[in-house]
């Protein structure tokens, strides 16, 4: 599983099919004389397209599937008519010429009606008075009408009813329903997104038409707010009768097992074993691979909590599959080279495995903190410390500061005083190798 979206069940290591099959089973049993709409919510890269692929594979032949990606449509004004053209093309046969014609007409009529409303909304928001905005909006709508040749006096409600009858006829005669998958809605501009939702609203009563829409809910809500929809959650609830959420929180260990660890088996033995020890310590929480400077039970228990807190922070940052795939490429591409440069005769196996792994991981997640005066410094001013991330604090102050004993040397200038030292050059060396500061090579 080195790329997304997945297309084959055999590639499914994150159990997408547990959910996808239940959705497909529901759709297979759903009658073809009723409309329905399903939302699949998930963050970017969480596997929404994979979910659609798996649902489609489990649908039976009583479902006519149409995949529609609005991101591929170059012009906003083409979104609505293009979808209705796609539906007409999917239905296909000459037997349903009347249905296809009505699909074209209805899609174009929605487009011209939408042009008028959108023009009026835009003009009034930009200071044009109501009478003037009405006049300009009517003109814009008439222009689009003339382009699409859809200026029949027949009202939209009449067209809709006629189309419902023809779709019902098709569904009954073919013993099918139309399942429309829409993906990548959250990548659209807000105005384009509302066009997609307008399509769903306009067809929500069509018998035997089912929408399955995959999107990042947070992005969609932000976009809906930006176009003046004050209660976007309620808006979405009215559009979608059923909602599924892709939960990516508890799968980081599976991602390591299925993606990163298999990909490093060709490494030379030393760097491979070093990376595996670090993964076991930080991700799988194996005590035998974790470093403890002191043997006391209290010290070890405290540090065990730190290791676990770091794991939870990493889980929050890396558990989205697409992000983890990018992270695994980063680790795989850099580990052997960095390891060979950093390792020297002072290298302490278990401890320094963890240090290199966590600093390199931090360089992927939060590179701005991988500097000699932040992650490379044992003591930093409070004004800087207060501004750094929780993950960086856990790694630097709670873990790394517990890895090294202090040593003291007397002060020649001030008898009785002494200097405290920590033999933690490995941290700064790792930062310098990763960042490759030009001055450090001189």
GROMACS .gro file of C-alpha atoms in nm:
model
  442
    1UNK     CA    1   0.000   0.000   0.000
    2UNK     CA    2   0.241   0.264  -0.125
    3UNK     CA    3  -0.008   0.492  -0.297
    4UNK     CA    4  -0.366   0.613  -0.280
    5UNK     CA    5  -0.640   0.573  -0.383
    6UNK     CA    6  -0.651   0.195  -0.358
    7UNK     CA    7  -0.843  -0.003  -0.618
    8UNK     CA    8  -0.812  -0.366  -0.503
    9UNK     CA    9  -0.942  -0.525  -0.185
   10UNK     CA   10  -0.613  -0.713  -0.145
   11UNK     CA   11  -0.439  -0.379  -0.088
   12UNK     CA   12  -0.671  -0.287   0.197
   13UNK     CA   13  -0.464  -0.291   0.516
   14UNK     CA   14  -0.661  -0.019   0.695
   15UNK     CA   15  -0.997  -0.196   0.683
   16UNK     CA   16  -1.174   0.045   0.451
   17UNK     CA   17  -1.385  -0.245   0.333
   18UNK     CA   18  -1.549  -0.287   0.672
   19UNK     CA   19  -1.735   0.037   0.601
   20UNK     CA   20  -1.743   0.027   0.221
   21UNK     CA   21  -1.913  -0.312   0.210
   22UNK     CA   22  -2.184  -0.206   0.453
   23UNK     CA   23  -2.257   0.097   0.234
   24UNK     CA   24  -2.259  -0.115  -0.082
   25UNK     CA   25  -2.486  -0.374   0.081
   26UNK     CA   26  -2.726  -0.097   0.180
   27UNK     CA   27  -2.730   0.042  -0.174
   28UNK     CA   28  -2.777  -0.302  -0.329
   29UNK     CA   29  -3.092  -0.349  -0.121
   30UNK     CA   30  -3.217   0.008  -0.165
   31UNK     CA   31  -3.528   0.035  -0.387
   32UNK     CA   32  -3.503   0.195  -0.729
   33UNK     CA   33  -3.811   0.412  -0.686
   34UNK     CA   34  -3.672   0.638  -0.412
   35UNK     CA   35  -3.396   0.901  -0.401
   36UNK     CA   36  -3.112   0.895  -0.148
   37UNK     CA   37  -2.793   1.082  -0.064
   38UNK     CA   38  -2.487   0.977   0.135
   39UNK     CA   39  -2.193   1.188   0.253
   40UNK     CA   40  -1.851   1.035   0.319
   41UNK     CA   41  -1.650   1.272   0.536
   42UNK     CA   42  -1.275   1.250   0.579
   43UNK     CA   43  -0.967   1.470   0.596
   44UNK     CA   44  -0.741   1.521   0.297
   45UNK     CA   45  -0.557   1.198   0.222
   46UNK     CA   46  -0.762   0.987   0.462
   47UNK     CA   47  -0.891   0.751   0.191
   48UNK     CA   48  -1.219   0.897   0.064
   49UNK     CA   49  -1.148   0.802  -0.298
   50UNK     CA   50  -1.046   0.453  -0.186
   51UNK     CA   51  -1.379   0.425  -0.006
   52UNK     CA   52  -1.565   0.516  -0.326
   53UNK     CA   53  -1.362   0.262  -0.525
   54UNK     CA   54  -1.441  -0.015  -0.279
   55UNK     CA   55  -1.812   0.071  -0.263
   56UNK     CA   56  -1.832   0.057  -0.641
   57UNK     CA   57  -1.662  -0.284  -0.657
   58UNK     CA   58  -1.924  -0.433  -0.423
   59UNK     CA   59  -2.228  -0.290  -0.603
   60UNK     CA   60  -2.434  -0.537  -0.802
   61UNK     CA   61  -2.559  -0.500  -1.160
   62UNK     CA   62  -2.880  -0.337  -1.040
   63UNK     CA   63  -2.679  -0.016  -0.996
   64UNK     CA   64  -2.568   0.204  -1.283
   65UNK     CA   65  -2.261   0.386  -1.150
   66UNK     CA   66  -2.156   0.730  -1.269
   67UNK     CA   67  -1.825   0.871  -1.142
   68UNK     CA   68  -1.821   1.251  -1.156
   69UNK     CA   69  -1.516   1.455  -1.060
   70UNK     CA   70  -1.603   1.826  -1.063
   71UNK     CA   71  -1.234   1.912  -1.017
   72UNK     CA   72  -1.181   1.813  -1.380
   73UNK     CA   73  -1.434   2.069  -1.508
   74UNK     CA   74  -1.246   2.383  -1.607
   75UNK     CA   75  -1.529   2.636  -1.595
   76UNK     CA   76  -1.778   2.680  -1.312
   77UNK     CA   77  -2.065   2.749  -1.549
   78UNK     CA   78  -2.013   2.403  -1.704
   79UNK     CA   79  -2.051   2.206  -1.380
   80UNK     CA   80  -2.429   2.167  -1.387
   81UNK     CA   81  -2.481   2.098  -1.759
   82UNK     CA   82  -2.178   1.865  -1.767
   83UNK     CA   83  -2.318   1.643  -1.492
   84UNK     CA   84  -2.656   1.616  -1.665
   85UNK     CA   85  -2.479   1.539  -1.992
   86UNK     CA   86  -2.282   1.265  -1.812
   87UNK     CA   87  -2.606   1.119  -1.677
   88UNK     CA   88  -2.762   1.125  -2.025
   89UNK     CA   89  -2.453   0.956  -2.169
   90UNK     CA   90  -2.454   0.688  -1.893
   91UNK     CA   91  -2.818   0.601  -1.966
   92UNK     CA   92  -2.709   0.575  -2.323
   93UNK     CA   93  -2.953   0.391  -2.547
   94UNK     CA   94  -3.178   0.544  -2.812
   95UNK     CA   95  -3.469   0.389  -2.625
   96UNK     CA   96  -3.452   0.678  -2.379
   97UNK     CA   97  -3.410   0.971  -2.617
   98UNK     CA   98  -3.689   1.159  -2.443
   99UNK     CA   99  -3.522   1.116  -2.103
  100UNK     CA  100  -3.187   1.228  -2.239
  101UNK     CA  101  -3.342   1.537  -2.396
  102UNK     CA  102  -3.515   1.632  -2.073
  103UNK     CA  103  -3.189   1.582  -1.880
  104UNK     CA  104  -3.013   1.826  -2.112
  105UNK     CA  105  -3.294   2.081  -2.088
  106UNK     CA  106  -3.325   2.057  -1.710
  107UNK     CA  107  -2.951   2.090  -1.653
  108UNK     CA  108  -2.934   2.397  -1.871
  109UNK     CA  109  -3.241   2.551  -1.707
  110UNK     CA  110  -3.085   2.506  -1.362
  111UNK     CA  111  -2.773   2.671  -1.495
  112UNK     CA  112  -2.956   2.980  -1.623
  113UNK     CA  113  -3.167   3.010  -1.308
  114UNK     CA  114  -2.852   2.981  -1.102
  115UNK     CA  115  -2.682   3.249  -1.311
  116UNK     CA  116  -2.956   3.497  -1.224
  117UNK     CA  117  -2.943   3.423  -0.850
  118UNK     CA  118  -2.563   3.425  -0.837
  119UNK     CA  119  -2.541   3.752  -1.031
  120UNK     CA  120  -2.792   3.921  -0.802
  121UNK     CA  121  -2.615   3.796  -0.487
  122UNK     CA  122  -2.276   3.914  -0.615
  123UNK     CA  123  -2.398   4.257  -0.724
  124UNK     CA  124  -2.583   4.334  -0.400
  125UNK     CA  125  -2.283   4.224  -0.195
  126UNK     CA  126  -2.075   4.473  -0.389
  127UNK     CA  127  -2.297   4.775  -0.330
  128UNK     CA  128  -2.532   4.765  -0.629
  129UNK     CA  129  -2.890   4.855  -0.532
  130UNK     CA  130  -3.172   4.600  -0.564
  131UNK     CA  131  -3.339   4.741  -0.877
  132UNK     CA  132  -3.013   4.768  -1.069
  133UNK     CA  133  -2.896   4.422  -0.958
  134UNK     CA  134  -3.229   4.271  -1.071
  135UNK     CA  135  -3.192   4.427  -1.417
  136UNK     CA  136  -2.831   4.311  -1.462
  137UNK     CA  137  -2.909   3.962  -1.326
  138UNK     CA  138  -3.201   3.924  -1.568
  139UNK     CA  139  -2.974   4.025  -1.856
  140UNK     CA  140  -2.703   3.773  -1.753
  141UNK     CA  141  -2.963   3.497  -1.728
  142UNK     CA  142  -3.100   3.581  -2.073
  143UNK     CA  143  -2.748   3.565  -2.220
  144UNK     CA  144  -2.697   3.216  -2.078
  145UNK     CA  145  -3.048   3.117  -2.194
  146UNK     CA  146  -2.962   3.218  -2.547
  147UNK     CA  147  -2.632   3.029  -2.536
  148UNK     CA  148  -2.804   2.710  -2.422
  149UNK     CA  149  -3.120   2.762  -2.629
  150UNK     CA  150  -3.327   2.686  -2.317
  151UNK     CA  151  -3.548   2.992  -2.310
  152UNK     CA  152  -3.872   2.797  -2.323
  153UNK     CA  153  -4.147   2.957  -2.111
  154UNK     CA  154  -4.199   2.621  -1.937
  155UNK     CA  155  -4.127   2.673  -1.563
  156UNK     CA  156  -3.853   2.481  -1.385
  157UNK     CA  157  -4.102   2.296  -1.162
  158UNK     CA  158  -4.280   2.161  -1.471
  159UNK     CA  159  -3.954   2.047  -1.626
  160UNK     CA  160  -3.857   1.878  -1.300
  161UNK     CA  161  -4.183   1.683  -1.278
  162UNK     CA  162  -4.155   1.565  -1.637
  163UNK     CA  163  -3.796   1.453  -1.576
  164UNK     CA  164  -3.895   1.264  -1.259
  165UNK     CA  165  -4.154   1.069  -1.459
  166UNK     CA  166  -3.900   0.976  -1.728
  167UNK     CA  167  -3.636   0.870  -1.474
  168UNK     CA  168  -3.891   0.657  -1.290
  169UNK     CA  169  -3.983   0.495  -1.621
  170UNK     CA  170  -3.616   0.418  -1.692
  171UNK     CA  171  -3.559   0.276  -1.341
  172UNK     CA  172  -3.863   0.046  -1.366
  173UNK     CA  173  -3.795  -0.078  -1.718
  174UNK     CA  174  -3.424  -0.139  -1.660
  175UNK     CA  175  -3.467  -0.255  -1.299
  176UNK     CA  176  -3.179  -0.030  -1.200
  177UNK     CA  177  -3.102   0.279  -1.003
  178UNK     CA  178  -2.847   0.548  -1.085
  179UNK     CA  179  -2.565   0.584  -0.829
  180UNK     CA  180  -2.367   0.905  -0.877
  181UNK     CA  181  -2.026   0.921  -0.705
  182UNK     CA  182  -1.891   1.274  -0.663
  183UNK     CA  183  -1.534   1.314  -0.538
  184UNK     CA  184  -1.298   1.600  -0.451
  185UNK     CA  185  -1.574   1.847  -0.375
  186UNK     CA  186  -1.356   2.013  -0.110
  187UNK     CA  187  -1.095   2.108  -0.372
  188UNK     CA  188  -1.341   2.339  -0.548
  189UNK     CA  189  -1.381   2.712  -0.502
  190UNK     CA  190  -1.673   2.801  -0.272
  191UNK     CA  191  -1.894   2.910  -0.561
  192UNK     CA  192  -1.821   2.585  -0.748
  193UNK     CA  193  -1.897   2.382  -0.437
  194UNK     CA  194  -2.237   2.544  -0.402
  195UNK     CA  195  -2.305   2.456  -0.766
  196UNK     CA  196  -2.253   2.088  -0.681
  197UNK     CA  197  -2.485   2.111  -0.383
  198UNK     CA  198  -2.736   2.291  -0.600
  199UNK     CA  199  -2.736   1.990  -0.833
  200UNK     CA  200  -2.807   1.758  -0.541
  201UNK     CA  201  -3.088   1.984  -0.417
  202UNK     CA  202  -3.234   1.997  -0.768
  203UNK     CA  203  -3.240   1.618  -0.802
  204UNK     CA  204  -3.300   1.512  -0.442
  205UNK     CA  205  -3.655   1.402  -0.528
  206UNK     CA  206  -3.567   1.203  -0.842
  207UNK     CA  207  -3.671   0.838  -0.792
  208UNK     CA  208  -3.389   0.586  -0.821
  209UNK     CA  209  -3.110   0.845  -0.811
  210UNK     CA  210  -2.855   0.806  -0.532
  211UNK     CA  211  -2.569   1.047  -0.460
  212UNK     CA  212  -2.255   0.935  -0.276
  213UNK     CA  213  -2.039   1.241  -0.214
  214UNK     CA  214  -1.688   1.230  -0.064
  215UNK     CA  215  -1.550   1.546   0.096
  216UNK     CA  216  -1.352   1.707   0.376
  217UNK     CA  217  -1.631   1.837   0.597
  218UNK     CA  218  -1.427   2.114   0.762
  219UNK     CA  219  -1.321   2.257   0.425
  220UNK     CA  220  -1.678   2.240   0.298
  221UNK     CA  221  -1.815   2.417   0.605
  222UNK     CA  222  -1.558   2.696   0.568
  223UNK     CA  223  -1.653   2.739   0.203
  224UNK     CA  224  -2.026   2.743   0.275
  225UNK     CA  225  -1.975   3.011   0.539
  226UNK     CA  226  -1.777   3.220   0.292
  227UNK     CA  227  -2.074   3.233   0.052
  228UNK     CA  228  -2.317   3.341   0.320
  229UNK     CA  229  -2.462   3.011   0.445
  230UNK     CA  230  -2.482   3.082   0.817
  231UNK     CA  231  -2.568   2.730   0.935
  232UNK     CA  232  -2.360   2.501   0.715
  233UNK     CA  233  -2.403   2.196   0.941
  234UNK     CA  234  -2.781   2.215   0.908
  235UNK     CA  235  -2.744   2.274   0.534
  236UNK     CA  236  -2.544   1.950   0.498
  237UNK     CA  237  -2.782   1.753   0.719
  238UNK     CA  238  -3.070   1.853   0.491
  239UNK     CA  239  -2.874   1.747   0.183
  240UNK     CA  240  -2.746   1.410   0.304
  241UNK     CA  241  -2.964   1.150   0.468
  242UNK     CA  242  -2.675   0.936   0.584
  243UNK     CA  243  -2.322   1.032   0.684
  244UNK     CA  244  -2.008   0.821   0.727
  245UNK     CA  245  -1.679   0.937   0.877
  246UNK     CA  246  -1.335   0.798   0.791
  247UNK     CA  247  -1.153   0.779   1.124
  248UNK     CA  248  -0.774   0.777   1.084
  249UNK     CA  249  -0.677   0.819   1.450
  250UNK     CA  250  -0.575   0.466   1.542
  251UNK     CA  251  -0.379   0.323   1.251
  252UNK     CA  252  -0.023   0.459   1.277
  253UNK     CA  253   0.128   0.125   1.380
  254UNK     CA  254  -0.045  -0.049   1.090
  255UNK     CA  255   0.093   0.215   0.852
  256UNK     CA  256   0.446   0.151   0.980
  257UNK     CA  257   0.399  -0.225   0.948
  258UNK     CA  258   0.248  -0.214   0.599
  259UNK     CA  259   0.431   0.076   0.434
  260UNK     CA  260   0.757   0.188   0.592
  261UNK     CA  261   0.902  -0.129   0.746
  262UNK     CA  262   0.867  -0.343   0.429
  263UNK     CA  263   1.026  -0.067   0.223
  264UNK     CA  264   1.352  -0.060   0.425
  265UNK     CA  265   1.431  -0.431   0.403
  266UNK     CA  266   1.684  -0.360   0.128
  267UNK     CA  267   1.884  -0.123   0.352
  268UNK     CA  268   2.230  -0.223   0.472
  269UNK     CA  269   2.208  -0.410   0.801
  270UNK     CA  270   2.337  -0.139   1.037
  271UNK     CA  271   2.109   0.147   0.924
  272UNK     CA  272   1.814  -0.092   0.886
  273UNK     CA  273   1.850  -0.232   1.237
  274UNK     CA  274   1.903   0.116   1.378
  275UNK     CA  275   1.578   0.240   1.223
  276UNK     CA  276   1.386  -0.069   1.333
  277UNK     CA  277   1.505  -0.027   1.692
  278UNK     CA  278   1.393   0.336   1.691
  279UNK     CA  279   1.052   0.248   1.544
  280UNK     CA  280   1.007  -0.024   1.804
  281UNK     CA  281   1.095   0.219   2.082
  282UNK     CA  282   0.887   0.518   1.971
  283UNK     CA  283   0.595   0.366   1.779
  284UNK     CA  284   0.546   0.014   1.913
  285UNK     CA  285   0.654   0.117   2.265
  286UNK     CA  286   0.879  -0.186   2.315
  287UNK     CA  287   1.063  -0.146   2.645
  288UNK     CA  288   1.369  -0.340   2.531
  289UNK     CA  289   1.434  -0.081   2.260
  290UNK     CA  290   1.371   0.227   2.473
  291UNK     CA  291   1.665   0.406   2.631
  292UNK     CA  292   1.673   0.473   3.005
  293UNK     CA  293   1.968   0.650   3.164
  294UNK     CA  294   1.874   0.540   3.515
  295UNK     CA  295   1.740   0.212   3.647
  296UNK     CA  296   1.512   0.347   3.919
  297UNK     CA  297   1.148   0.246   3.884
  298UNK     CA  298   1.026   0.604   3.927
  299UNK     CA  299   1.261   0.736   3.657
  300UNK     CA  300   1.166   0.462   3.412
  301UNK     CA  301   0.792   0.504   3.475
  302UNK     CA  302   0.819   0.878   3.417
  303UNK     CA  303   1.009   0.829   3.093
  304UNK     CA  304   0.768   0.559   2.977
  305UNK     CA  305   0.494   0.821   2.995
  306UNK     CA  306   0.709   1.056   2.787
  307UNK     CA  307   0.763   0.790   2.520
  308UNK     CA  308   0.389   0.729   2.506
  309UNK     CA  309   0.310   1.101   2.487
  310UNK     CA  310   0.548   1.136   2.193
  311UNK     CA  311   0.381   0.841   2.021
  312UNK     CA  312   0.041   1.009   2.062
  313UNK     CA  313   0.177   1.333   1.915
  314UNK     CA  314   0.319   1.141   1.618
  315UNK     CA  315  -0.012   0.960   1.575
  316UNK     CA  316  -0.187   1.295   1.548
  317UNK     CA  317   0.052   1.413   1.276
  318UNK     CA  318   0.118   1.100   1.070
  319UNK     CA  319  -0.192   0.878   1.079
  320UNK     CA  320  -0.357   1.013   0.762
  321UNK     CA  321  -0.256   0.756   0.497
  322UNK     CA  322  -0.151   0.996   0.221
  323UNK     CA  323   0.056   1.201   0.464
  324UNK     CA  324   0.219   0.886   0.599
  325UNK     CA  325   0.308   0.769   0.248
  326UNK     CA  326   0.488   1.101   0.192
  327UNK     CA  327   0.658   1.066   0.531
  328UNK     CA  328   0.774   0.712   0.453
  329UNK     CA  329   0.932   0.832   0.127
  330UNK     CA  330   1.113   1.102   0.324
  331UNK     CA  331   1.251   0.858   0.582
  332UNK     CA  332   1.338   0.595   0.324
  333UNK     CA  333   1.519   0.848   0.104
  334UNK     CA  334   1.729   1.000   0.382
  335UNK     CA  335   1.789   0.747   0.660
  336UNK     CA  336   2.088   0.552   0.526
  337UNK     CA  337   2.276   0.863   0.418
  338UNK     CA  338   2.216   1.055   0.741
  339UNK     CA  339   2.290   0.752   0.958
  340UNK     CA  340   2.627   0.693   0.790
  341UNK     CA  341   2.724   1.060   0.834
  342UNK     CA  342   2.614   1.082   1.197
  343UNK     CA  343   2.746   0.753   1.331
  344UNK     CA  344   3.095   0.775   1.482
  345UNK     CA  345   3.298   0.603   1.754
  346UNK     CA  346   3.092   0.779   2.024
  347UNK     CA  347   2.761   0.650   1.884
  348UNK     CA  348   2.550   0.485   2.155
  349UNK     CA  349   2.325   0.241   1.977
  350UNK     CA  350   1.983   0.250   2.147
  351UNK     CA  351   1.992   0.612   2.258
  352UNK     CA  352   2.122   0.759   1.935
  353UNK     CA  353   1.892   0.548   1.715
  354UNK     CA  354   1.601   0.722   1.888
  355UNK     CA  355   1.759   1.067   1.863
  356UNK     CA  356   1.818   1.045   1.488
  357UNK     CA  357   1.472   0.899   1.424
  358UNK     CA  358   1.285   1.163   1.624
  359UNK     CA  359   1.482   1.458   1.487
  360UNK     CA  360   1.441   1.334   1.129
  361UNK     CA  361   1.069   1.278   1.190
  362UNK     CA  362   1.040   1.626   1.340
  363UNK     CA  363   1.219   1.764   1.032
  364UNK     CA  364   0.934   1.623   0.823
  365UNK     CA  365   0.649   1.734   1.051
  366UNK     CA  366   0.775   2.067   1.186
  367UNK     CA  367   1.104   2.156   1.011
  368UNK     CA  368   1.117   2.509   1.154
  369UNK     CA  369   1.198   2.365   1.498
  370UNK     CA  370   1.491   2.154   1.377
  371UNK     CA  371   1.759   2.413   1.446
  372UNK     CA  372   2.067   2.417   1.668
  373UNK     CA  373   1.910   2.677   1.898
  374UNK     CA  374   1.578   2.491   1.947
  375UNK     CA  375   1.593   2.111   1.917
  376UNK     CA  376   1.972   2.135   1.946
  377UNK     CA  377   1.972   2.339   2.267
  378UNK     CA  378   1.915   2.212   2.620
  379UNK     CA  379   1.819   2.554   2.751
  380UNK     CA  380   1.631   2.811   2.545
  381UNK     CA  381   1.470   3.140   2.653
  382UNK     CA  382   1.112   3.118   2.778
  383UNK     CA  383   0.983   3.352   2.506
  384UNK     CA  384   1.105   3.101   2.244
  385UNK     CA  385   1.010   2.793   2.443
  386UNK     CA  386   0.652   2.913   2.486
  387UNK     CA  387   0.611   2.939   2.110
  388UNK     CA  388   0.726   2.593   2.008
  389UNK     CA  389   0.503   2.293   1.952
  390UNK     CA  390   0.403   2.031   2.206
  391UNK     CA  391   0.579   1.760   2.003
  392UNK     CA  392   0.907   1.953   2.002
  393UNK     CA  393   0.885   2.016   2.376
  394UNK     CA  394   0.817   1.649   2.448
  395UNK     CA  395   1.113   1.538   2.239
  396UNK     CA  396   1.367   1.798   2.346
  397UNK     CA  397   1.291   1.875   2.710
  398UNK     CA  398   1.110   1.567   2.838
  399UNK     CA  399   1.301   1.297   2.651
  400UNK     CA  400   1.639   1.416   2.525
  401UNK     CA  401   1.717   1.608   2.845
  402UNK     CA  402   1.678   1.277   3.030
  403UNK     CA  403   1.927   1.097   2.805
  404UNK     CA  404   2.252   1.252   2.931
  405UNK     CA  405   2.438   1.273   3.262
  406UNK     CA  406   2.584   1.603   3.366
  407UNK     CA  407   2.955   1.653   3.427
  408UNK     CA  408   3.119   1.940   3.613
  409UNK     CA  409   3.447   2.124   3.567
  410UNK     CA  410   3.592   2.381   3.801
  411UNK     CA  411   3.603   2.742   3.694
  412UNK     CA  412   3.956   2.882   3.673
  413UNK     CA  413   3.827   3.237   3.677
  414UNK     CA  414   3.600   3.189   3.978
  415UNK     CA  415   3.739   2.946   4.240
  416UNK     CA  416   3.467   2.735   4.400
  417UNK     CA  417   3.240   2.772   4.098
  418UNK     CA  418   3.200   2.510   3.829
  419UNK     CA  419   3.063   2.460   3.478
  420UNK     CA  420   2.798   2.197   3.398
  421UNK     CA  421   2.836   2.000   3.075
  422UNK     CA  422   2.626   1.739   2.896
  423UNK     CA  423   2.777   1.509   2.637
  424UNK     CA  424   2.488   1.560   2.394
  425UNK     CA  425   2.677   1.663   2.081
  426UNK     CA  426   2.491   1.388   1.893
  427UNK     CA  427   2.179   1.608   1.893
  428UNK     CA  428   2.351   1.909   1.738
  429UNK     CA  429   2.541   1.688   1.494
  430UNK     CA  430   2.215   1.530   1.377
  431UNK     CA  431   2.058   1.874   1.325
  432UNK     CA  432   2.361   1.992   1.127
  433UNK     CA  433   2.359   1.686   0.902
  434UNK     CA  434   1.986   1.715   0.833
  435UNK     CA  435   1.988   2.091   0.777
  436UNK     CA  436   2.329   2.098   0.606
  437UNK     CA  437   2.421   2.448   0.717
  438UNK     CA  438   2.699   2.571   0.484
  439UNK     CA  439   2.907   2.721   0.765
  440UNK     CA  440   2.923   2.391   0.954
  441UNK     CA  441   3.123   2.235   0.672
  442UNK     CA  442   3.404   2.487   0.715
   0.00000   0.00000   0.00000
